[in-house]
Short mmCIF file of C-alpha atoms and ligand atoms in Angstrom, two decimals:
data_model
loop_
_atom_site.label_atom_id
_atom_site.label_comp_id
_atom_site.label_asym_id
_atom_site.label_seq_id
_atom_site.Cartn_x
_atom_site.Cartn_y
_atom_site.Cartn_z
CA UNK A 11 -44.60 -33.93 12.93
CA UNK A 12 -46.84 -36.61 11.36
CA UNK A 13 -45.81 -40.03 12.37
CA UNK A 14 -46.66 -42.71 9.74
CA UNK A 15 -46.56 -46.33 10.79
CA UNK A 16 -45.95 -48.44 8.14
CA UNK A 17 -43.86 -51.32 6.44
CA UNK A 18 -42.20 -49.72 4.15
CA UNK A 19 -38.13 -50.36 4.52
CA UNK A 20 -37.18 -48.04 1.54
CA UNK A 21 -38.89 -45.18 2.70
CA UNK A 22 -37.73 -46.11 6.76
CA UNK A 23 -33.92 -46.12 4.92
CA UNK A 24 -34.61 -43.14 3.15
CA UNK A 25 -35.86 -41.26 6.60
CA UNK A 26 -32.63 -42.87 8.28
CA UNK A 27 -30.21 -41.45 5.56
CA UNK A 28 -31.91 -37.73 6.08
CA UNK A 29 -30.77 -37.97 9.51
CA UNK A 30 -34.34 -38.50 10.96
CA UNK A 31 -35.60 -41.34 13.58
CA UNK A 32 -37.38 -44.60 12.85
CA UNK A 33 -39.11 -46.57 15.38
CA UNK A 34 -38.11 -50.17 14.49
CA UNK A 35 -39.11 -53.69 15.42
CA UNK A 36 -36.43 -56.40 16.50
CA UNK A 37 -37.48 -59.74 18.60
CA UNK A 38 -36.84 -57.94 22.04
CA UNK A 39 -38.57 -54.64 21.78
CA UNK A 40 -39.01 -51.57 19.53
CA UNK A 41 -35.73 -49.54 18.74
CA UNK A 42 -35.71 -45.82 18.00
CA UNK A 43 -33.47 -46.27 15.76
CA UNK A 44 -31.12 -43.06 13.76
CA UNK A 45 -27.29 -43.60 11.92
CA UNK A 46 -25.35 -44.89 14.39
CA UNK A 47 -22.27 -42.85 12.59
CA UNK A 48 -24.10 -39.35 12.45
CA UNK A 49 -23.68 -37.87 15.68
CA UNK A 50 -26.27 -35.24 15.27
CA UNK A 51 -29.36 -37.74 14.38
CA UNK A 52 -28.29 -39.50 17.44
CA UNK A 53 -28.50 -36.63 19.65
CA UNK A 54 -32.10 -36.38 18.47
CA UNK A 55 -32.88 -39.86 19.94
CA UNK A 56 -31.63 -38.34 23.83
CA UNK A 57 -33.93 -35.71 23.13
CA UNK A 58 -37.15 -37.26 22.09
CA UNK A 59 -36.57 -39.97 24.93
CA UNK A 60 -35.90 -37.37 27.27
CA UNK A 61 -32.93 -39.83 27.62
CA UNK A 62 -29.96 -38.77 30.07
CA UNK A 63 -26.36 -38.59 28.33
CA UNK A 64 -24.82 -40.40 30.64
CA UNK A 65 -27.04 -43.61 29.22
CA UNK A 66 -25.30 -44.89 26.27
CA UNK A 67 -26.47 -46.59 23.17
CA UNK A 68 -26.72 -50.01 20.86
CA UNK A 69 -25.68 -50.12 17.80
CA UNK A 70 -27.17 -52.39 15.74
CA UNK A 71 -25.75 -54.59 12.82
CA UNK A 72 -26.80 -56.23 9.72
CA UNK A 73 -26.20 -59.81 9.73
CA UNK A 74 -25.10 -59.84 6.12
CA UNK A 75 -21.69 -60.15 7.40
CA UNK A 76 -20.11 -62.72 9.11
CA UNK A 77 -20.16 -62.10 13.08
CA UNK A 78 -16.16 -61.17 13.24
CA UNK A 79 -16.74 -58.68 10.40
CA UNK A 80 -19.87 -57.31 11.92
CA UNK A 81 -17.75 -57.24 15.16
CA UNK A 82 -15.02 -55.67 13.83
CA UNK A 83 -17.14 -52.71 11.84
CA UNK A 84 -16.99 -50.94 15.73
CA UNK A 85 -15.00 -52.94 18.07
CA UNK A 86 -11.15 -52.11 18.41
CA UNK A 87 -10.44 -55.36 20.24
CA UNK A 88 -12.37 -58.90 19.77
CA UNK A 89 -11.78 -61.36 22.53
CA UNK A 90 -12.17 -65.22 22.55
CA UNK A 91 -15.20 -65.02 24.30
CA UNK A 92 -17.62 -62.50 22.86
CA UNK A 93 -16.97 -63.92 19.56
CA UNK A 94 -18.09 -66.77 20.66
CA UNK A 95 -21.18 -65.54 21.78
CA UNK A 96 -21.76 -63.71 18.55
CA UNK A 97 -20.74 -66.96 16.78
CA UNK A 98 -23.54 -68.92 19.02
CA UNK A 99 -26.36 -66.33 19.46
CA UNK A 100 -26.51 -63.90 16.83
CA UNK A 101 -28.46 -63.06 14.66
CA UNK A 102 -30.43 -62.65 18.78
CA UNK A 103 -31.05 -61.26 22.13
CA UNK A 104 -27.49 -60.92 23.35
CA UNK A 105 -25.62 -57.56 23.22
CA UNK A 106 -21.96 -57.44 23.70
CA UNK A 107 -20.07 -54.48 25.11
CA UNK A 108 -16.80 -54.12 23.41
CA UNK A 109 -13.69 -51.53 22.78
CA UNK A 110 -14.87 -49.11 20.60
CA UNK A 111 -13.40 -47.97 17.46
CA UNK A 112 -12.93 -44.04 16.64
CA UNK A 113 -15.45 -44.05 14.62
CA UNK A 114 -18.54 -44.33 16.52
CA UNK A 115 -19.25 -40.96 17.94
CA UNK A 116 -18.88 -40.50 21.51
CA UNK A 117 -22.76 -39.64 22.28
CA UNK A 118 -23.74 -43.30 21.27
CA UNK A 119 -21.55 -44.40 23.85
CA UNK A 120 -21.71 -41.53 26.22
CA UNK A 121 -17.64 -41.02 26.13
CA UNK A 122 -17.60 -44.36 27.07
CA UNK A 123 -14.26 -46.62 25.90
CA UNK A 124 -16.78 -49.12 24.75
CA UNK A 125 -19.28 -49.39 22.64
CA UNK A 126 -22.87 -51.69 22.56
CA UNK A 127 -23.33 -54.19 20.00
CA UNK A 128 -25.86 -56.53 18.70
CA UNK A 129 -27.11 -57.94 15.64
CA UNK A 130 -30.99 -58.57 15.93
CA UNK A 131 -33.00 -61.28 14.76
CA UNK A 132 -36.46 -59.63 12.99
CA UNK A 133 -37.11 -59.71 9.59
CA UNK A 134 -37.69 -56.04 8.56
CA UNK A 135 -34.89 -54.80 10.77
CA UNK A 136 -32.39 -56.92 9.37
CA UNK A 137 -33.60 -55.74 5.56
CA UNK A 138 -33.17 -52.49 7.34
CA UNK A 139 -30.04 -52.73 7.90
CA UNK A 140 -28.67 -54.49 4.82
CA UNK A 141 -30.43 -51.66 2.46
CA UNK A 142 -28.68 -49.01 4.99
CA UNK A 143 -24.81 -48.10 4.69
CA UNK A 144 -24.33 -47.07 8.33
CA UNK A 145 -25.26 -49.49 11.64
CA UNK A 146 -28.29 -48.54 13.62
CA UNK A 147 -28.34 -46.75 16.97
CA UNK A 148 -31.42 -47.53 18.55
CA UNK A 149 -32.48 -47.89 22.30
CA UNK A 150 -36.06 -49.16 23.48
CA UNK A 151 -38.54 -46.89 21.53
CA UNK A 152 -39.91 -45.43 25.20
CA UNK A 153 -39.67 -42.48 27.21
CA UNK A 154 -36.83 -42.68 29.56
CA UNK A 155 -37.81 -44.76 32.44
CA UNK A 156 -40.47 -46.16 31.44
CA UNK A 157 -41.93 -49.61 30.06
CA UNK A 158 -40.42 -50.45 26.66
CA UNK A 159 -42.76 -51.11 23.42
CA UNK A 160 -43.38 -54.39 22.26
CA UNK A 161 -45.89 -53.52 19.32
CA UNK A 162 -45.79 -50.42 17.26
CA UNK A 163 -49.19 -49.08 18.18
CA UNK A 164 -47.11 -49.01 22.04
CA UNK A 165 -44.74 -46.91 20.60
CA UNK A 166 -47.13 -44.65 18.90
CA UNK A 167 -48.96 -44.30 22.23
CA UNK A 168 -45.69 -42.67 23.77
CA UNK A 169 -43.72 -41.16 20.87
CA UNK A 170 -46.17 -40.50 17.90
CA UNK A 171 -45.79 -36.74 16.60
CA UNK A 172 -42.13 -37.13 17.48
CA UNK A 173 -40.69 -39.51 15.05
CA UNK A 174 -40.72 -39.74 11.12
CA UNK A 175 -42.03 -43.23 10.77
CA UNK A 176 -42.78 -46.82 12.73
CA UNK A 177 -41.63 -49.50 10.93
CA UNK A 178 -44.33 -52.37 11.95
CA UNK A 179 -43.03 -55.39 12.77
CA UNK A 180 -46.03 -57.03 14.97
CA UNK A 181 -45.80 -58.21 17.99
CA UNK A 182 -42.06 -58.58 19.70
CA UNK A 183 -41.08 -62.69 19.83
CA UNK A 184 -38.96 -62.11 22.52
CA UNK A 185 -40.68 -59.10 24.64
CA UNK A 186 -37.36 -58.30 26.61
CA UNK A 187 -34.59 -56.63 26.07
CA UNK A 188 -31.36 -57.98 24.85
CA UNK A 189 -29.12 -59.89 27.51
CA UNK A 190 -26.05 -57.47 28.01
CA UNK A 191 -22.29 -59.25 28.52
CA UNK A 192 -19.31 -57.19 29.46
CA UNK A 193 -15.67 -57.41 30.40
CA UNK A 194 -14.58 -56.81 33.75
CA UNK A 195 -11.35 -57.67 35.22
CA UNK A 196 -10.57 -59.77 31.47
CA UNK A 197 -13.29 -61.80 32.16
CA UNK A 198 -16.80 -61.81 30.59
CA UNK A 199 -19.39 -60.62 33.22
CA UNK A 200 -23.32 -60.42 32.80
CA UNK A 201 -24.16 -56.39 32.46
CA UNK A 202 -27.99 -56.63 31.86
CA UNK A 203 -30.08 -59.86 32.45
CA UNK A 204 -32.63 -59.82 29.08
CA UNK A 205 -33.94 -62.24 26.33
CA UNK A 206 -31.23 -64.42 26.10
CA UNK A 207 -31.41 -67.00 29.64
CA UNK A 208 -28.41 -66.68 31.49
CA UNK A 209 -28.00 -70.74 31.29
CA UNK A 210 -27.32 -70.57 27.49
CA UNK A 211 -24.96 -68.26 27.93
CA UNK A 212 -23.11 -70.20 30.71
CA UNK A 213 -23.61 -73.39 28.47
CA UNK A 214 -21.18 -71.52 25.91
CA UNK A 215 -18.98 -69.81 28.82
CA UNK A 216 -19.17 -71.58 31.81
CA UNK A 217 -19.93 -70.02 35.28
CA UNK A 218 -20.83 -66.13 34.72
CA UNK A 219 -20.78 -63.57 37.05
CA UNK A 220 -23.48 -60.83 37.45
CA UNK A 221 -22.76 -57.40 37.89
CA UNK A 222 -24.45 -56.41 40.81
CA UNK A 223 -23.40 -52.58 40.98
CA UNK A 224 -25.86 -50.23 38.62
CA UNK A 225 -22.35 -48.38 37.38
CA UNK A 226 -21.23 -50.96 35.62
CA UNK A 227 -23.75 -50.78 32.67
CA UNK A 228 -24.79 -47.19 33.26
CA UNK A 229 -28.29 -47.33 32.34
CA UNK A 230 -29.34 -50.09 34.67
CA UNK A 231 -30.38 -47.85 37.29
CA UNK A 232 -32.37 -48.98 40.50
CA UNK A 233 -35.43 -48.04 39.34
CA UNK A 234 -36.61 -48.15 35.87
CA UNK A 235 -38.95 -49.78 33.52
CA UNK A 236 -41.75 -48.92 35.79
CA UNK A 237 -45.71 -48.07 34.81
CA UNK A 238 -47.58 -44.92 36.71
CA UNK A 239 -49.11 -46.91 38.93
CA UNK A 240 -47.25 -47.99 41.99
CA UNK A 241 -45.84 -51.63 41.99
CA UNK A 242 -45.74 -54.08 44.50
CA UNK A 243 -42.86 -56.88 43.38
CA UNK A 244 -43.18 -60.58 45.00
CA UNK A 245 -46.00 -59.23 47.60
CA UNK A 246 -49.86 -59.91 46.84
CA UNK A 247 -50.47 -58.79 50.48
CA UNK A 248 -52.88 -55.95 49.06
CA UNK A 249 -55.18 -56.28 52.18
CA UNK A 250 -51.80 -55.94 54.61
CA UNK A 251 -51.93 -52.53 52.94
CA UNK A 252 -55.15 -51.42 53.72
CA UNK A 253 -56.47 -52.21 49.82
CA UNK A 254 -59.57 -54.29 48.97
CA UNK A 255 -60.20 -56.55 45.80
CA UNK A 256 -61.40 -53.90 43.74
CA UNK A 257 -58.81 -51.59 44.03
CA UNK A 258 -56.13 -53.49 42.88
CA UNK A 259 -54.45 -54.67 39.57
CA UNK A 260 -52.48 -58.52 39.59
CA UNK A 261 -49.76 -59.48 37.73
CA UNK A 262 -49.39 -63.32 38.05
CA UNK A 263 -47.62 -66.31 36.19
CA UNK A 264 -50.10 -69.19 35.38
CA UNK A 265 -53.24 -68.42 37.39
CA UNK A 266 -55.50 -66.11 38.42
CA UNK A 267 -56.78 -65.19 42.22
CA UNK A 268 -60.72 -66.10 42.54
CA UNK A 269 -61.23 -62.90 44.69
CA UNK A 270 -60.37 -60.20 42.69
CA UNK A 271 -62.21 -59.19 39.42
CA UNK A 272 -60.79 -60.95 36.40
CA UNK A 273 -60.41 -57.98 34.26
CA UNK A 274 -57.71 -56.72 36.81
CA UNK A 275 -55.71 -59.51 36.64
CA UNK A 276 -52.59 -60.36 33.96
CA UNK A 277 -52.13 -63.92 34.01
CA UNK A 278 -48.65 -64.17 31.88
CA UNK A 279 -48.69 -67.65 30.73
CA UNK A 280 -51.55 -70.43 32.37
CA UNK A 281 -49.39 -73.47 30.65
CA UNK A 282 -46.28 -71.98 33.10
CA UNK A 283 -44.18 -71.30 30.12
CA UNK A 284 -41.59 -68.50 30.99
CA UNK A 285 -40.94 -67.39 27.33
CA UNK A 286 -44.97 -66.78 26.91
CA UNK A 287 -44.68 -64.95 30.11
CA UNK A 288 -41.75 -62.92 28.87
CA UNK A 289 -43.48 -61.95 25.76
CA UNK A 290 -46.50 -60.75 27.67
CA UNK A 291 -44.96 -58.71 30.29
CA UNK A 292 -44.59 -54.95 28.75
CA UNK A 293 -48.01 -55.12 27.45
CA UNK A 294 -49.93 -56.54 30.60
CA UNK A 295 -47.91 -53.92 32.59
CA UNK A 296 -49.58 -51.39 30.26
CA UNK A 297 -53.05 -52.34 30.27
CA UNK A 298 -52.58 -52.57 33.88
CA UNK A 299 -51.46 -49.37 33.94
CA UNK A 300 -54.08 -48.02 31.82
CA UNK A 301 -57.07 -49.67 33.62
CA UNK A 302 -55.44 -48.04 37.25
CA UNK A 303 -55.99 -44.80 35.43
CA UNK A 304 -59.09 -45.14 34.29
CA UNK A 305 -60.82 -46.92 36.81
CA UNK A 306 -58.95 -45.33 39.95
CA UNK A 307 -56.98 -48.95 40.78
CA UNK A 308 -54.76 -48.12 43.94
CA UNK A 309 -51.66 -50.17 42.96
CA UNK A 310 -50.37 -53.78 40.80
CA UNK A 311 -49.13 -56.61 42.86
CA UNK A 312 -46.94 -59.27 40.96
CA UNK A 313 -45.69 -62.51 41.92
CA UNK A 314 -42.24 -63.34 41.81
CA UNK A 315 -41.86 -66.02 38.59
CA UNK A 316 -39.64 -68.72 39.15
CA UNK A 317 -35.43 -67.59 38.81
CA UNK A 318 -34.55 -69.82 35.55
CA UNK A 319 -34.31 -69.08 32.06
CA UNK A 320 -36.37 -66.20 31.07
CA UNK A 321 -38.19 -65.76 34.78
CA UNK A 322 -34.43 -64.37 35.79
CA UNK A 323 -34.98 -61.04 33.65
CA UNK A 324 -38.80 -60.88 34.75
CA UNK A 325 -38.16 -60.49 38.15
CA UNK A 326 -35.26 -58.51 37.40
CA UNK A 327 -37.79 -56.00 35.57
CA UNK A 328 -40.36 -56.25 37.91
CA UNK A 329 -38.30 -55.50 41.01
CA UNK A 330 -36.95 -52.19 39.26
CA UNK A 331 -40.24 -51.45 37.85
CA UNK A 332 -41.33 -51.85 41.82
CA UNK A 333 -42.47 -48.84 43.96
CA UNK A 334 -40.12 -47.56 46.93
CA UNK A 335 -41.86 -45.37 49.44
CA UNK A 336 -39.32 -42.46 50.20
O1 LIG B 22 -33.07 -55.47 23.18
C1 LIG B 22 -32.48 -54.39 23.31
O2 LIG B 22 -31.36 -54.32 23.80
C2 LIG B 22 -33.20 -53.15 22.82
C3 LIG B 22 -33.42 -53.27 21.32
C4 LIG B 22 -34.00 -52.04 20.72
O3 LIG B 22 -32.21 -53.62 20.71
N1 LIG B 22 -32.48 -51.98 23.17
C5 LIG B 22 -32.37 -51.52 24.44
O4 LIG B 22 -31.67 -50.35 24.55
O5 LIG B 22 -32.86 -52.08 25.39
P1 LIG B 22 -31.67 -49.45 25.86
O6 LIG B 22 -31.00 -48.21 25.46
O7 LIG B 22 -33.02 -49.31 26.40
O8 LIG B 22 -30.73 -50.20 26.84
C6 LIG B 22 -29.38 -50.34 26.50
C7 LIG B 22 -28.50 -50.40 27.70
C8 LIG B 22 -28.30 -49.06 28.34
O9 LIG B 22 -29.13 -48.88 29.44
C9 LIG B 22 -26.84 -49.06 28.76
O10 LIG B 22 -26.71 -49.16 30.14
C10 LIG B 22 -26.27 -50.30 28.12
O11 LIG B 22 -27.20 -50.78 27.23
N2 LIG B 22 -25.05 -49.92 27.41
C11 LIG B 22 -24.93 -49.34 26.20
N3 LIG B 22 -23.66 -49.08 25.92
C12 LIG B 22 -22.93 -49.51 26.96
C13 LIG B 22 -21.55 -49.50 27.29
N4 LIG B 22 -20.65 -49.01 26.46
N5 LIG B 22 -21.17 -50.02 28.48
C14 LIG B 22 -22.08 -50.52 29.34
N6 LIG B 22 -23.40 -50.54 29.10
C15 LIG B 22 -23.83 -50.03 27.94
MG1 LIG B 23 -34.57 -48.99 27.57
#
């Protein structure tokens, strides 16, 4: 299959009403996205993401409703608190995990009681979406486990000759995916740190809670997000493990290390901002990756970034991206 990349919305909504997957931009990452309400198209996603059934999916919704409606097109039961969420950060990062109604088909949500939902802020999805008649399923546009695309050309890199068409949005605004909020116990409870900082959540809700156990959002295993090259999280000890200068790749926050050559470094934002570090991540972690391959680097090393706002989901991504010896 030829992919074409494009910006063409009626021919992406044409591909999406055929049952075939489009590769779509929204300010976290890229989607690969198919009808959320044809159960068949969505199978195709698990297939060409080599994506475990047990991982369910987002649906995504146009913002041409208001957020109860938009709610209510999936969820079976709206509580105080998520729609107050959607009220406050939607069109956004934030995905809420809900009751689901009968008709979302149980391989979006992997049999699951609830279902994933978010309405996202880009441009071109959102006229997507309102030119559609069905809501979007769509997960990162990456193989399963690994780093998710934050520019189209990323996604061709991994999926091209598997998917119709890559709707090009540029470069992702956010470059993280969605923050994920749950109910556990009748209580809202934080299911995926992501885009959206967990202090603007609690500034709506109050004290959150984090889920710590991986079962509770079933795609968040231990490891995940992680390049080919083995990661070192919060350790830049690459001499402790036997590694000189040259052989290594840094990841770092605001400034580079004077010993090692500068084309192996990834500084992520030199003015300290954590949203500019954010929105670099996926793509340093890939030229990283890229330059270990083709220069024979050993391993990255990354700093830990500081735990507020954004820097919370970095590390949170780093550490899982992070390599375990057996
Ligand atoms: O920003 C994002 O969220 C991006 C863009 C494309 O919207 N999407 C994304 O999808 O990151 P994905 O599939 O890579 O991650 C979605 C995660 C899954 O790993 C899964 O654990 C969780 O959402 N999820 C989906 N449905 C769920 C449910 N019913 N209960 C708990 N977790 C769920
Ligand atoms: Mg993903």
């Amino acid at each position: 299959m030829h992919t074409q990349v494009g910006i063409d919305v009626e021919q992406a909504a044409r591909l999406l009403e055929q049952g075939e997957l489009v590769a779509i931009p929204t300010e976290t990452v890229y989607g690969l996205a198919a009808n959320a309400l044809n159960a068949q198209a969505c199978a195709r996603i698990f297939e060409v993401k080599n994506r475990p059934s047990f991982d369910p999916l987002i649906v995504h919704l146009a913002a041409s409703s208001d957020c109860e409606a938009a709610l209510a097109s999936c969820a079976r039961v709206i509580p105080d608190w998520a729609l107050k969420l959607a009220r406050t950060f939607w069109p956004g990062p934030l995905t809420l995990v809900l009751p689901r109604k009968p008709l979302v088909p149980d391989i979006v949500t992997s049999g699951l009681d609830t279902v994933a939902l978010r309405m996202p802020a880009h441009t071109l999805a959102q006229r997507l979406l309102e030119r559609v008649p069905f809501p979007l399923a769509a997960p990162s546009a990456n193989p399963f486990g690994f780093v998710s695309p934050t520019t189209a050309q990323h996604v061709l890199d991994q999926l091209g000759g598997r998917i119709a068409y890559v709707l090009d949005g540029g470069s992702c605004r956010v470059g993280l995916e969605s923050t994920i909020v749950g109910e556990q116990g009748g209580r809202p409870v934080v299911l995926r740190l992501g885009g959206l900082g967990l202090e603007e959540l609690e500034n709506v809700l109050g004290t959150l809670t984090l889920a710590t156990s991986s079962g509770a959002s079933p795609g968040s295993l231990e490891s995940h997000y992680a390049p080919r090259t083995p990661l070192y999280f919060d350790d830049l000890g690459y001499r402790a493990r036997g590694l000189s200068p040259d052989q290594v790749g840094l990841l770092l926050f605001r400034a580079p290390l004077a010993e090692v050559p500068p084309d192996q470094q990834e500084v992520l934002s030199m003015s300290g901002d954590l949203n500019e570090a954010a929105r670099n991540l996926f793509a340093a972690l890939r030229r990283l990756d890229a330059l270990a391959a083709s220069r024979g680097l050993r391993a990255i090393f990354t700093q830990k970034f500081p735990e507020r706002g954004l820097g919370r989901a970095i590390n949170d991504r780093l550490r899982r991206a992070s390599f375990r010896p057996a």
